[in-house]
JSON list of C-alpha atoms in Angstrom, two decimals:
[
{"chain": "A", "resi": 1, "resn": "MET", "atom": "CA", "xyz": [14.55, 6.46, -7.19]},
{"chain": "A", "resi": 2, "resn": "ALA", "atom": "CA", "xyz": [12.96, 5.99, -3.83]},
{"chain": "A", "resi": 3, "resn": "PHE", "atom": "CA", "xyz": [13.92, 4.61, -0.50]},
{"chain": "A", "resi": 4, "resn": "TYR", "atom": "CA", "xyz": [11.51, 2.98, 1.91]},
{"chain": "A", "resi": 5, "resn": "GLY", "atom": "CA", "xyz": [11.81, 3.03, 5.62]},
{"chain": "A", "resi": 6, "resn": "ASP", "atom": "CA", "xyz": [12.98, -0.57, 5.41]},
{"chain": "A", "resi": 7, "resn": "GLY", "atom": "CA", "xyz": [15.69, 0.33, 2.93]},
{"chain": "A", "resi": 8, "resn": "ALA", "atom": "CA", "xyz": [13.92, -0.83, -0.22]},
{"chain": "A", "resi": 9, "resn": "LYS", "atom": "CA", "xyz": [15.24, 0.82, -3.35]},
{"chain": "A", "resi": 10, "resn": "ILE", "atom": "CA", "xyz": [13.48, 1.19, -6.68]},
{"chain": "A", "resi": 11, "resn": "ASN", "atom": "CA", "xyz": [14.96, 2.85, -9.71]},
{"chain": "A", "resi": 12, "resn": "ASP", "atom": "CA", "xyz": [13.60, 3.26, -13.26]},
{"chain": "A", "resi": 13, "resn": "CYS", "atom": "CA", "xyz": [13.19, 0.21, -15.46]},
{"chain": "A", "resi": 14, "resn": "GLU", "atom": "CA", "xyz": [15.74, -1.51, -13.27]},
{"chain": "A", "resi": 15, "resn": "ALA", "atom": "CA", "xyz": [13.60, -1.70, -10.21]},
{"chain": "A", "resi": 16, "resn": "MET", "atom": "CA", "xyz": [14.65, -4.09, -7.53]},
{"chain": "A", "resi": 17, "resn": "ALA", "atom": "CA", "xyz": [13.40, -4.07, -3.99]},
{"chain": "A", "resi": 18, "resn": "LEU", "atom": "CA", "xyz": [12.97, -6.36, -1.04]},
{"chain": "A", "resi": 19, "resn": "TYR", "atom": "CA", "xyz": [10.28, -5.45, 1.42]},
{"chain": "A", "resi": 20, "resn": "GLY", "atom": "CA", "xyz": [9.99, -6.67, 4.95]},
{"chain": "A", "resi": 21, "resn": "ASP", "atom": "CA", "xyz": [7.19, -8.96, 3.76]},
{"chain": "A", "resi": 22, "resn": "GLY", "atom": "CA", "xyz": [9.45, -10.50, 1.16]},
{"chain": "A", "resi": 23, "resn": "ALA", "atom": "CA", "xyz": [7.99, -8.69, -1.84]},
{"chain": "A", "resi": 24, "resn": "LYS", "atom": "CA", "xyz": [10.43, -8.41, -4.70]},
{"chain": "A", "resi": 25, "resn": "ILE", "atom": "CA", "xyz": [10.40, -6.08, -7.69]},
{"chain": "A", "resi": 26, "resn": "ASN", "atom": "CA", "xyz": [12.79, -6.81, -10.51]},
{"chain": "A", "resi": 27, "resn": "ASP", "atom": "CA", "xyz": [13.77, -5.02, -13.72]},
{"chain": "A", "resi": 28, "resn": "CYS", "atom": "CA", "xyz": [11.26, -4.28, -16.47]},
{"chain": "A", "resi": 29, "resn": "GLU", "atom": "CA", "xyz": [9.42, -7.31, -15.22]},
{"chain": "A", "resi": 30, "resn": "ALA", "atom": "CA", "xyz": [8.33, -5.82, -11.95]},
{"chain": "A", "resi": 31, "resn": "MET", "atom": "CA", "xyz": [6.25, -8.15, -9.88]},
{"chain": "A", "resi": 32, "resn": "ALA", "atom": "CA", "xyz": [5.31, -7.70, -6.28]},
{"chain": "A", "resi": 33, "resn": "LEU", "atom": "CA", "xyz": [3.01, -9.51, -3.92]},
{"chain": "A", "resi": 34, "resn": "TYR", "atom": "CA", "xyz": [2.05, -7.60, -0.83]},
{"chain": "A", "resi": 35, "resn": "GLY", "atom": "CA", "xyz": [0.30, -8.94, 2.21]},
{"chain": "A", "resi": 36, "resn": "ASP", "atom": "CA", "xyz": [-2.78, -6.99, 1.13]},
{"chain": "A", "resi": 37, "resn": "GLY", "atom": "CA", "xyz": [-2.88, -8.86, -2.15]},
{"chain": "A", "resi": 38, "resn": "VAL", "atom": "CA", "xyz": [-1.61, -6.06, -4.35]},
{"chain": "A", "resi": 39, "resn": "GLU", "atom": "CA", "xyz": [0.17, -7.29, -7.45]},
{"chain": "A", "resi": 40, "resn": "ILE", "atom": "CA", "xyz": [2.18, -5.00, -9.69]},
{"chain": "A", "resi": 41, "resn": "ASN", "atom": "CA", "xyz": [3.41, -6.40, -12.97]},
{"chain": "A", "resi": 42, "resn": "ASP", "atom": "CA", "xyz": [5.74, -5.38, -15.77]},
{"chain": "A", "resi": 43, "resn": "CYS", "atom": "CA", "xyz": [7.57, -2.12, -16.02]},
{"chain": "A", "resi": 44, "resn": "GLU", "atom": "CA", "xyz": [4.89, -0.16, -14.21]},
{"chain": "A", "resi": 45, "resn": "ALA", "atom": "CA", "xyz": [5.49, -0.64, -10.52]},
{"chain": "A", "resi": 46, "resn": "MET", "atom": "CA", "xyz": [5.46, 2.46, -8.41]},
{"chain": "A", "resi": 47, "resn": "ALA", "atom": "CA", "xyz": [3.39, 3.44, -5.44]},
{"chain": "A", "resi": 48, "resn": "LEU", "atom": "CA", "xyz": [2.80, 5.64, -2.47]},
{"chain": "A", "resi": 49, "resn": "TYR", "atom": "CA", "xyz": [2.72, 3.62, 0.68]},
{"chain": "A", "resi": 50, "resn": "GLY", "atom": "CA", "xyz": [1.61, 4.65, 4.12]},
{"chain": "A", "resi": 51, "resn": "ASP", "atom": "CA", "xyz": [5.11, 5.99, 4.68]},
{"chain": "A", "resi": 52, "resn": "GLY", "atom": "CA", "xyz": [4.60, 8.46, 1.86]},
{"chain": "A", "resi": 53, "resn": "VAL", "atom": "CA", "xyz": [7.14, 6.96, -0.53]},
{"chain": "A", "resi": 54, "resn": "LYS", "atom": "CA", "xyz": [6.50, 7.95, -4.10]},
{"chain": "A", "resi": 55, "resn": "ILE", "atom": "CA", "xyz": [7.77, 6.03, -7.11]},
{"chain": "A", "resi": 56, "resn": "ASN", "atom": "CA", "xyz": [7.18, 7.56, -10.50]},
{"chain": "A", "resi": 57, "resn": "GLU", "atom": "CA", "xyz": [9.61, 6.06, -12.98]},
{"chain": "A", "resi": 58, "resn": "CYS", "atom": "CA", "xyz": [8.88, 3.76, -15.88]},
{"chain": "A", "resi": 59, "resn": "GLU", "atom": "CA", "xyz": [5.29, 4.96, -15.52]},
{"chain": "A", "resi": 60, "resn": "VAL", "atom": "CA", "xyz": [2.50, 5.27, -13.07]},
{"chain": "A", "resi": 61, "resn": "MET", "atom": "CA", "xyz": [2.02, 6.65, -9.68]},
{"chain": "A", "resi": 62, "resn": "ALA", "atom": "CA", "xyz": [-0.12, 5.09, -7.01]},
{"chain": "A", "resi": 63, "resn": "LEU", "atom": "CA", "xyz": [-1.51, 6.18, -3.71]},
{"chain": "A", "resi": 64, "resn": "TYR", "atom": "CA", "xyz": [-2.09, 3.63, -1.03]},
{"chain": "A", "resi": 65, "resn": "GLY", "atom": "CA", "xyz": [-3.81, 4.38, 2.21]},
{"chain": "A", "resi": 66, "resn": "ASP", "atom": "CA", "xyz": [-7.36, 5.69, 1.85]},
{"chain": "A", "resi": 67, "resn": "GLY", "atom": "CA", "xyz": [-7.98, 3.69, -1.29]},
{"chain": "A", "resi": 68, "resn": "VAL", "atom": "CA", "xyz": [-5.41, 2.88, -3.92]},
{"chain": "A", "resi": 69, "resn": "ARG", "atom": "CA", "xyz": [-5.25, 5.34, -6.75]},
{"chain": "A", "resi": 70, "resn": "ILE", "atom": "CA", "xyz": [-3.27, 4.21, -9.73]},
{"chain": "A", "resi": 71, "resn": "ASN", "atom": "CA", "xyz": [-2.77, 7.01, -12.19]},
{"chain": "A", "resi": 72, "resn": "ALA", "atom": "CA", "xyz": [-1.44, 6.46, -15.72]},
{"chain": "A", "resi": 73, "resn": "TYR", "atom": "CA", "xyz": [-2.95, 3.96, -18.07]},
{"chain": "A", "resi": 74, "resn": "GLU", "atom": "CA", "xyz": [-5.00, 2.44, -15.28]},
{"chain": "A", "resi": 75, "resn": "GLY", "atom": "CA", "xyz": [-7.90, 3.08, -13.00]},
{"chain": "A", "resi": 76, "resn": "ILE", "atom": "CA", "xyz": [-8.68, 3.28, -9.33]},
{"chain": "A", "resi": 77, "resn": "ALA", "atom": "CA", "xyz": [-9.09, 0.49, -6.82]},
{"chain": "A", "resi": 78, "resn": "PRO", "atom": "CA", "xyz": [-9.36, 0.24, -3.05]},
{"chain": "A", "resi": 79, "resn": "LYS", "atom": "CA", "xyz": [-6.47, -1.15, -1.09]},
{"chain": "A", "resi": 80, "resn": "GLY", "atom": "CA", "xyz": [-6.95, -4.71, -0.07]},
{"chain": "A", "resi": 81, "resn": "HIS", "atom": "CA", "xyz": [-8.29, -5.72, -3.46]},
{"chain": "A", "resi": 82, "resn": "GLY", "atom": "CA", "xyz": [-5.84, -7.30, -5.85]},
{"chain": "A", "resi": 83, "resn": "ILE", "atom": "CA", "xyz": [-4.47, -4.85, -8.39]},
{"chain": "A", "resi": 84, "resn": "LYS", "atom": "CA", "xyz": [-2.66, -5.94, -11.51]},
{"chain": "A", "resi": 85, "resn": "LYS", "atom": "CA", "xyz": [-1.04, -3.55, -13.95]},
{"chain": "A", "resi": 86, "resn": "LYS", "atom": "CA", "xyz": [-1.01, -4.49, -17.60]},
{"chain": "A", "resi": 87, "resn": "GLN", "atom": "CA", "xyz": [2.23, -5.25, -19.36]},
{"chain": "A", "resi": 88, "resn": "ARG", "atom": "CA", "xyz": [3.91, -2.32, -21.03]},
{"chain": "A", "resi": 89, "resn": "MET", "atom": "CA", "xyz": [7.15, -1.76, -22.90]},
{"chain": "A", "resi": 90, "resn": "CYS", "atom": "CA", "xyz": [9.76, -0.15, -20.73]},
{"chain": "A", "resi": 91, "resn": "LYS", "atom": "CA", "xyz": [11.22, 3.23, -21.59]},
{"chain": "A", "resi": 92, "resn": "VAL", "atom": "CA", "xyz": [14.93, 2.79, -21.98]},
{"chain": "A", "resi": 93, "resn": "GLY", "atom": "CA", "xyz": [17.53, 5.49, -22.24]}
]
């Protein structure tokens, strides 16, 4: 569970968050569109934004800032470029 400076809240496979830019992440079907074109899909959303927030639930762990680093079943990509996580079954329980 993580809280962003703007009050966004993300928790496990039941992620749901509203960012100042209108991005929305929902349940095991996480999907977010950020102004920088980053797209996170399906039960894998999680990231480290400039404010140092770290999400590491249903999978993954990403570092944004000096180049996006997505760790866990994915690769590495620079911020600004669109990033899309592959679909993955959500861990429940």
